[in-house]
Structures are given as structure tokens and as C-alpha cells.
Amino acid sequence: MNKKILIITGVLIAVASIGAFIFWPDETAISRPQEPKMPYPYVSEDVTFQNKEANITLSATLTLPAKEGNYPAVILITGSGPQNRNEEVAGHKPFLVISNHLTRNGIAVLRYDDRGFGQSTGDFKSATSLDFARDVESAISYLKTRPEINKGKIGLVGHSEGGMIAPIVASQSPDVNFIVLLAAPGIKGDKLLLMQSALMGRAMGLSETDIQKSLKVNAAVYGMIEKSDNPETLKADLTRFAKDHIEDMPDKLVPPNMTKEEFVAANVDALSTPWWQYLLKYDPVPVIEKVTCAVLVLNGEKDLQVPPKENLAAIGEALKKGGNQKTTIKELPDLNHFFQECDTGSPAEYAKIEQTFSPVALTEISDWILKQ
């Protein structure tokens, strides 16, 4: 059976989501009943816009309730890893489903291929979350040129890492009227990844002994990255460290058709990138404290990648400390990281679940936006 990789972001023995190797069977033949079929009852236009500072062109789709009118609009911001405008993963197209729902409810939506992916130009591998924030700013500038868009009602909807990027933009841009954070990190990157490693290790059936061993190794690796300011030296140090601890890696964590050596080398390569180093060192709290626009924060109860209890609490506390009283924070029952109704929340379920995005979550988002 063919296998697919969701995201490469892990370390040695790590099982994380904003960071890990996540494999599953190719389940693209499973029905996805929520995906809209053409012709749509709204306008769908392929467009491009420029990030002039980075000298790149971003390819996108803009959906509008009708050609005539002046509508609130949202920009969809993908999670970690190179993604297309539909945030396509595990045979699902969550951003297509979200944009369809929002546009049917009177909200314009701009969704785009990440830089260096799909039809967008640029280099994804050399970019960090801060660079992706500049891409979002370029998307805002583009929307402001469109007569169909209410320039006072432009918002951001970010999922996972996108939920980390949205506050960066909102804290700096007066053009952002509201943000929706879907499974957004509220704690520092290294701490979040250690939390993910434990939760996902248990979901995979690892022993508590193996999990604790993994956490110890990962914490040491993250500490090396935290202290490093030289990518080349870091890569060499990580490689030596990995070789010393390769026998500690549970066989169950190694993907099919890969040796431990290959798996470790791929992880070291990933951890040596600017994106990874930025993510591990990034603390979202100081930025969230500066967000003054309206904020909706949603997490699934069974999210193992961005655990709801700790992250919702941290985001809520940061917004409160910053004096933002225009906030709504909810934990939605029985939903996973991709807001699917699920049994366990394990990434192994993503492709097997027929539902792409919970109708309850879709209604929460559209109802809240229309009230802003």
C-alpha cells in the first residue's frame, strides 16, 4: 500500500505535529462529501499578488458571494509544511471546505499556495514564520485593491502554525479587523513539541519508558538549538548527537522503508533549517499580548498536536494581560487537530475519517465573523 508523509518536523525520537514524520495509507479514494462541486453558487477567481519585498508571486483563489457588493473578507493561513491553497493533506482539502462555507454565508475568502509551492514562486525551505507573515501582509494589500471587499472588515483565519502567524500580522497591522485562531500554539515552540511528543507517543502505543527516554533526548536537542547561532555547526553537532543516541530510538517510530540512519538524517536536515530554529525558539505570548482586534480562538478537545487545555489557557491569559476584551475562546468536543469528529485524535485517523471539517466548527467561525 502506498504511503504518504504529512509533514517533516521531528527530531530523532520525536513524535510531534507542528513537527514529526506522520505516515498513513493513501486514502484518497475515500469519499469527501463536504468538498464543493462546480458550478459554485458564487464567484471563484484565480488571482495572483506580489510580495514585493521578497520578490515573489503568490497564486491564489478569491471567492466572492457575488460580483456586485462590498463584503467582509478573510485570508486563510496554512499550517506547517509547504501547503497548497486548499491546505490539502491526508486526502482532505479543509481550506476548500472552509472557503465554500464562508462564501456561501456572505464572506469573501482569499486562499493561496504557500511560497515556493503549487503555483507560487519563492523558496519555502529558506523561509521562517516571520517571512510567511510578510506574505499575509501582501495578501491584505491585495484585498484592499478589490472594490468588492469591505476594507474595514478584513480578517485572518490561521490554522496551526497559521494560528501563530495571524497574531504576528494583527499585532503590527491596523488593517486587520479580526483574527480566528484554529488550533493555534499558545506556548513556546520547544515546550509545545515536547508535549506533542508525549501525547502522540502514547497514541502510537509506545511504552512510558520509551516516551520518557524520547522526551529526555528531545529536550537535549532543543537545548542545543536554543543555544546555537551557527546553522552549519549546529547540523554537525546534531548529527554527532544523533549517532550517539540512535539505538535509543524505538523501532516503532521509524517510518516504513526507511532505516534508522535515514530517518535520523532527515530529521537533522529538517532541524537545521531556519524555519525549525525559529519555531523552536518562538514564544507566541508577547505577540498575542499586543493583539487589540477581535479574536476567536478554537481548539478541538482531542487535538494531540496542539493540546487544547494548555494552549487555550495561555492564549486567553495573554489576551487578558494585553487588555483585549473582544475575545471568544472555545474548546469544541470530540474534534482533532484538523477539526474532524474523531475517536482518539491520532493523526492515523485523519485520512480514514470521511468528514473534512466539523459543521459545528464551520458555523462557529461564520457566525462569529458576521457579528464583527
CSV table of N, CA, C and O in Angstrom, one decimal, residues 252-331:
chain,number,residue,atom,x,y,z
A,252,LYS,N,9.4,1.4,16.4
A,252,LYS,CA,8.0,1.7,16.0
A,252,LYS,C,7.9,3.1,15.4
A,252,LYS,O,7.0,3.5,14.7
A,253,LEU,N,8.9,4.0,15.8
A,253,LEU,CA,8.9,5.4,15.3
A,253,LEU,C,9.5,5.5,13.9
A,253,LEU,O,9.3,6.5,13.3
A,254,VAL,N,10.2,4.5,13.5
A,254,VAL,CA,10.9,4.6,12.2
A,254,VAL,C,9.8,4.3,11.1
A,254,VAL,O,9.2,3.3,11.1
A,255,PRO,N,9.6,5.2,10.1
A,255,PRO,CA,8.7,5.0,9.0
A,255,PRO,C,9.0,3.8,8.2
A,255,PRO,O,10.2,3.4,8.1
A,256,PRO,N,8.0,3.2,7.5
A,256,PRO,CA,8.3,2.1,6.7
A,256,PRO,C,9.3,2.4,5.6
A,256,PRO,O,9.3,3.6,5.1
A,257,ASN,N,10.1,1.5,5.2
A,257,ASN,CA,11.0,1.6,4.1
A,257,ASN,C,12.1,2.7,4.3
A,257,ASN,O,12.7,3.2,3.4
A,258,MET,N,12.4,2.9,5.6
A,258,MET,CA,13.5,3.8,6.0
A,258,MET,C,14.3,3.1,7.1
A,258,MET,O,13.7,2.5,8.0
A,259,THR,N,15.6,3.3,7.0
A,259,THR,CA,16.4,2.8,8.1
A,259,THR,C,16.5,3.9,9.2
A,259,THR,O,16.1,5.0,9.0
A,260,LYS,N,17.0,3.5,10.4
A,260,LYS,CA,17.1,4.5,11.4
A,260,LYS,C,18.1,5.6,11.0
A,260,LYS,O,17.8,6.8,11.3
A,261,GLU,N,19.1,5.2,10.3
A,261,GLU,CA,20.1,6.2,9.9
A,261,GLU,C,19.5,7.2,8.9
A,261,GLU,O,19.7,8.4,9.0
A,262,GLU,N,18.6,6.7,8.0
A,262,GLU,CA,18.0,7.6,7.0
A,262,GLU,C,17.0,8.6,7.8
A,262,GLU,O,16.9,9.7,7.5
A,263,PHE,N,16.2,8.0,8.7
A,263,PHE,CA,15.3,8.7,9.5
A,263,PHE,C,15.9,9.9,10.3
A,263,PHE,O,15.5,11.0,10.3
A,264,VAL,N,17.0,9.5,10.9
A,264,VAL,CA,17.8,10.5,11.7
A,264,VAL,C,18.3,11.6,10.8
A,264,VAL,O,18.3,12.8,11.2
A,265,ALA,N,18.9,11.2,9.7
A,265,ALA,CA,19.5,12.2,8.8
A,265,ALA,C,18.4,13.2,8.3
A,265,ALA,O,18.7,14.4,8.2
A,266,ALA,N,17.2,12.7,8.0
A,266,ALA,CA,16.2,13.5,7.5
A,266,ALA,C,15.7,14.5,8.6
A,266,ALA,O,15.5,15.7,8.3
A,267,ASN,N,15.7,14.0,9.8
A,267,ASN,CA,15.3,14.9,10.9
A,267,ASN,C,16.4,15.9,11.2
A,267,ASN,O,16.0,17.1,11.5
A,268,VAL,N,17.6,15.5,11.2
A,268,VAL,CA,18.7,16.5,11.4
A,268,VAL,C,18.7,17.6,10.3
A,268,VAL,O,18.8,18.8,10.6
A,269,ASP,N,18.4,17.2,9.1
A,269,ASP,CA,18.3,18.2,8.0
A,269,ASP,C,17.2,19.2,8.3
A,269,ASP,O,17.3,20.4,8.1
A,270,ALA,N,16.0,18.6,8.7
A,270,ALA,CA,14.9,19.5,9.0
A,270,ALA,C,15.2,20.5,10.1
A,270,ALA,O,14.9,21.7,10.0
A,271,LEU,N,15.8,19.9,11.2
A,271,LEU,CA,16.0,20.7,12.4
A,271,LEU,C,17.1,21.8,12.1
A,271,LEU,O,17.2,22.8,12.9
A,272,SER,N,17.9,21.6,11.1
A,272,SER,CA,18.9,22.6,10.8
A,272,SER,C,18.4,23.8,9.9
A,272,SER,O,19.2,24.7,9.6
A,273,THR,N,17.1,23.8,9.5
A,273,THR,CA,16.6,24.8,8.7
A,273,THR,C,16.2,26.0,9.5
A,273,THR,O,15.9,25.9,10.7
A,274,PRO,N,16.2,27.2,8.9
A,274,PRO,CA,15.8,28.4,9.6
A,274,PRO,C,14.4,28.3,10.2
A,274,PRO,O,14.1,28.8,11.2
A,275,TRP,N,13.5,27.7,9.4
A,275,TRP,CA,12.1,27.6,9.9
A,275,TRP,C,12.0,26.8,11.2
A,275,TRP,O,11.4,27.3,12.2
A,276,TRP,N,12.7,25.7,11.3
A,276,TRP,CA,12.7,24.9,12.6
A,276,TRP,C,13.3,25.7,13.7
A,276,TRP,O,12.8,25.7,14.8
A,277,GLN,N,14.4,26.3,13.5
A,277,GLN,CA,15.1,27.1,14.6
A,277,GLN,C,14.2,28.2,15.1
A,277,GLN,O,14.2,28.5,16.2
A,278,TYR,N,13.6,28.9,14.1
A,278,TYR,CA,12.7,30.0,14.5
A,278,TYR,C,11.5,29.4,15.3
A,278,TYR,O,11.1,30.0,16.4
A,279,LEU,N,10.9,28.3,14.9
A,279,LEU,CA,9.7,27.8,15.6
A,279,LEU,C,10.1,27.3,17.0
A,279,LEU,O,9.3,27.6,17.9
A,280,LEU,N,11.2,26.6,17.2
A,280,LEU,CA,11.5,26.1,18.5
A,280,LEU,C,11.8,27.2,19.5
A,280,LEU,O,11.5,27.1,20.7
A,281,LYS,N,12.3,28.4,19.0
A,281,LYS,CA,12.6,29.5,19.9
A,281,LYS,C,11.5,30.5,20.1
A,281,LYS,O,11.6,31.3,21.0
A,282,TYR,N,10.4,30.3,19.3
A,282,TYR,CA,9.4,31.3,19.3
A,282,TYR,C,8.4,31.2,20.4
A,282,TYR,O,7.9,30.1,20.7
A,283,ASP,N,8.2,32.3,21.1
A,283,ASP,CA,7.2,32.3,22.2
A,283,ASP,C,6.1,33.2,21.8
A,283,ASP,O,6.3,34.4,21.6
A,284,PRO,N,4.9,32.7,21.5
A,284,PRO,CA,3.8,33.5,21.0
A,284,PRO,C,3.2,34.5,22.0
A,284,PRO,O,2.5,35.4,21.6
A,285,VAL,N,3.4,34.3,23.3
A,285,VAL,CA,2.7,35.1,24.3
A,285,VAL,C,3.0,36.6,24.1
A,285,VAL,O,2.0,37.4,24.1
A,286,PRO,N,4.2,37.1,24.0
A,286,PRO,CA,4.4,38.5,23.9
A,286,PRO,C,3.7,39.2,22.7
A,286,PRO,O,3.3,40.3,22.8
A,287,VAL,N,3.6,38.4,21.6
A,287,VAL,CA,2.9,38.9,20.4
A,287,VAL,C,1.4,39.0,20.6
A,287,VAL,O,0.7,39.9,20.3
A,288,ILE,N,0.9,37.9,21.2
A,288,ILE,CA,-0.6,37.8,21.4
A,288,ILE,C,-1.0,38.9,22.4
A,288,ILE,O,-2.1,39.5,22.2
A,289,GLU,N,-0.2,39.3,23.3
A,289,GLU,CA,-0.5,40.4,24.3
A,289,GLU,C,-0.7,41.7,23.5
A,289,GLU,O,-1.4,42.6,24.0
A,290,LYS,N,-0.1,41.9,22.3
A,290,LYS,CA,-0.2,43.1,21.6
A,290,LYS,C,-1.4,43.1,20.6
A,290,LYS,O,-1.6,44.2,20.0
A,291,VAL,N,-2.1,42.1,20.5
A,291,VAL,CA,-3.3,42.0,19.6
A,291,VAL,C,-4.5,42.7,20.2
A,291,VAL,O,-4.9,42.4,21.3
A,292,THR,N,-5.0,43.7,19.5
A,292,THR,CA,-6.1,44.5,20.0
A,292,THR,C,-7.4,44.3,19.3
A,292,THR,O,-8.4,44.8,19.7
A,293,CYS,N,-7.3,43.6,18.1
A,293,CYS,CA,-8.6,43.4,17.4
A,293,CYS,C,-9.3,42.2,18.0
A,293,CYS,O,-8.9,41.6,18.9
A,294,ALA,N,-10.6,42.0,17.5
A,294,ALA,CA,-11.4,40.9,17.9
A,294,ALA,C,-10.7,39.6,17.6
A,294,ALA,O,-10.1,39.4,16.5
A,295,VAL,N,-10.8,38.6,18.5
A,295,VAL,CA,-10.2,37.3,18.4
A,295,VAL,C,-11.1,36.2,18.7
A,295,VAL,O,-11.8,36.2,19.8
A,296,LEU,N,-11.2,35.2,17.8
A,296,LEU,CA,-11.9,33.9,18.1
A,296,LEU,C,-10.9,32.8,18.2
A,296,LEU,O,-10.1,32.7,17.2
A,297,VAL,N,-10.8,32.1,19.2
A,297,VAL,CA,-9.9,31.0,19.4
A,297,VAL,C,-10.6,29.7,19.6
A,297,VAL,O,-11.4,29.5,20.5
A,298,LEU,N,-10.3,28.7,18.7
A,298,LEU,CA,-11.0,27.4,18.7
A,298,LEU,C,-9.9,26.3,18.8
A,298,LEU,O,-8.9,26.4,18.1
A,299,ASN,N,-10.2,25.3,19.6
A,299,ASN,CA,-9.4,24.1,19.6
A,299,ASN,C,-10.3,22.9,19.7
A,299,ASN,O,-11.3,22.9,20.4
A,300,GLY,N,-9.8,21.8,19.1
A,300,GLY,CA,-10.6,20.5,19.3
A,300,GLY,C,-10.2,19.9,20.6
A,300,GLY,O,-9.0,19.9,21.0
A,301,GLU,N,-11.1,19.3,21.3
A,301,GLU,CA,-10.9,18.6,22.6
A,301,GLU,C,-9.9,17.5,22.4
A,301,GLU,O,-9.1,17.2,23.4
A,302,LYS,N,-9.8,16.8,21.3
A,302,LYS,CA,-8.9,15.7,21.1
A,302,LYS,C,-7.7,16.0,20.3
A,302,LYS,O,-7.1,15.1,19.7
A,303,ASP,N,-7.4,17.2,20.2
A,303,ASP,CA,-6.2,17.6,19.4
A,303,ASP,C,-4.9,17.2,20.2
A,303,ASP,O,-4.7,17.6,21.3
A,304,LEU,N,-4.1,16.3,19.5
A,304,LEU,CA,-2.9,15.8,20.2
A,304,LEU,C,-1.7,16.6,19.7
A,304,LEU,O,-0.6,16.5,20.2
A,305,GLN,N,-1.9,17.5,18.7
A,305,GLN,CA,-0.8,18.2,18.1
A,305,GLN,C,-0.6,19.6,18.8
A,305,GLN,O,0.5,20.1,19.0
A,306,VAL,N,-1.7,20.3,19.1
A,306,VAL,CA,-1.7,21.5,19.8
A,306,VAL,C,-2.7,21.3,21.0
A,306,VAL,O,-3.9,21.6,20.8
A,307,PRO,N,-2.3,20.7,22.0
A,307,PRO,CA,-3.3,20.3,23.1
A,307,PRO,C,-4.1,21.5,23.6
A,307,PRO,O,-3.5,22.5,23.9
A,308,PRO,N,-5.4,21.3,23.7
A,308,PRO,CA,-6.3,22.5,23.9
A,308,PRO,C,-6.1,23.1,25.3
A,308,PRO,O,-6.1,24.3,25.4
A,309,LYS,N,-6.1,22.3,26.3
A,309,LYS,CA,-6.1,22.8,27.7
A,309,LYS,C,-5.0,23.9,27.9
A,309,LYS,O,-5.2,25.0,28.3
A,310,GLU,N,-3.7,23.5,27.6
A,310,GLU,CA,-2.6,24.3,27.9
A,310,GLU,C,-2.5,25.5,27.0
A,310,GLU,O,-2.2,26.6,27.4
A,311,ASN,N,-2.8,25.3,25.7
A,311,ASN,CA,-2.7,26.3,24.7
A,311,ASN,C,-3.8,27.4,24.8
A,311,ASN,O,-3.6,28.6,24.6
A,312,LEU,N,-5.0,26.9,25.0
A,312,LEU,CA,-6.2,27.9,25.1
A,312,LEU,C,-6.0,28.7,26.4
A,312,LEU,O,-6.2,29.9,26.3
A,313,ALA,N,-5.5,28.1,27.4
A,313,ALA,CA,-5.3,28.9,28.7
A,313,ALA,C,-4.2,29.9,28.5
A,313,ALA,O,-4.3,31.1,28.9
A,314,ALA,N,-3.1,29.6,27.8
A,314,ALA,CA,-2.0,30.5,27.6
A,314,ALA,C,-2.5,31.7,26.7
A,314,ALA,O,-2.1,32.8,26.9
A,315,ILE,N,-3.2,31.3,25.6
A,315,ILE,CA,-3.7,32.4,24.7
A,315,ILE,C,-4.7,33.3,25.4
A,315,ILE,O,-4.6,34.5,25.3
A,316,GLY,N,-5.6,32.7,26.2
A,316,GLY,CA,-6.5,33.5,26.9
A,316,GLY,C,-5.9,34.4,27.9
A,316,GLY,O,-6.2,35.6,28.1
A,317,GLU,N,-4.9,33.9,28.6
A,317,GLU,CA,-4.2,34.7,29.6
A,317,GLU,C,-3.4,35.9,29.0
A,317,GLU,O,-3.4,37.0,29.5
A,318,ALA,N,-2.8,35.6,27.8
A,318,ALA,CA,-2.0,36.6,27.1
A,318,ALA,C,-3.0,37.7,26.6
A,318,ALA,O,-2.7,38.9,26.7
A,319,LEU,N,-4.1,37.4,26.0
A,319,LEU,CA,-5.1,38.4,25.6
A,319,LEU,C,-5.6,39.2,26.7
A,319,LEU,O,-5.8,40.4,26.6
A,320,LYS,N,-5.9,38.6,27.9
A,320,LYS,CA,-6.3,39.3,29.1
A,320,LYS,C,-5.3,40.2,29.6
A,320,LYS,O,-5.6,41.4,29.9
A,321,LYS,N,-4.0,39.8,29.6
A,321,LYS,CA,-2.9,40.6,30.1
A,321,LYS,C,-2.8,41.9,29.2
A,321,LYS,O,-2.4,43.0,29.7
A,322,GLY,N,-3.0,41.7,27.9
A,322,GLY,CA,-2.9,42.8,27.0
A,322,GLY,C,-4.1,43.7,27.0
A,322,GLY,O,-4.1,44.7,26.2
A,323,GLY,N,-5.1,43.4,27.7
A,323,GLY,CA,-6.3,44.2,27.8
A,323,GLY,C,-7.3,44.0,26.7
A,323,GLY,O,-8.2,44.8,26.6
A,324,ASN,N,-7.2,42.9,25.9
A,324,ASN,CA,-8.2,42.7,24.9
A,324,ASN,C,-9.4,42.0,25.4
A,324,ASN,O,-9.4,40.9,25.9
A,325,GLN,N,-10.5,42.8,25.3
A,325,GLN,CA,-11.8,42.3,25.8
A,325,GLN,C,-12.7,41.8,24.7
A,325,GLN,O,-13.9,41.4,25.0
A,326,LYS,N,-12.2,41.8,23.5
A,326,LYS,CA,-13.0,41.3,22.3
A,326,LYS,C,-12.6,39.9,22.0
A,326,LYS,O,-12.2,39.6,20.8
A,327,THR,N,-12.7,39.0,22.9
A,327,THR,CA,-12.2,37.6,22.7
A,327,THR,C,-13.3,36.6,23.0
A,327,THR,O,-14.1,36.7,23.9
A,328,THR,N,-13.3,35.5,22.2
A,328,THR,CA,-14.1,34.3,22.4
A,328,THR,C,-13.2,33.1,22.3
A,328,THR,O,-12.5,32.9,21.3
A,329,ILE,N,-13.2,32.3,23.3
A,329,ILE,CA,-12.3,31.1,23.4
A,329,ILE,C,-13.2,29.9,23.6
A,329,ILE,O,-13.9,29.8,24.6
A,330,LYS,N,-13.1,28.9,22.8
A,330,LYS,CA,-13.9,27.7,22.9
A,330,LYS,C,-13.1,26.4,22.6
A,330,LYS,O,-12.3,26.4,21.7
A,331,GLU,N,-13.3,25.4,23.4
A,331,GLU,CA,-12.8,24.0,23.2
A,331,GLU,C,-14.0,23.2,22.7
A,331,GLU,O,-15.0,23.1,23.3
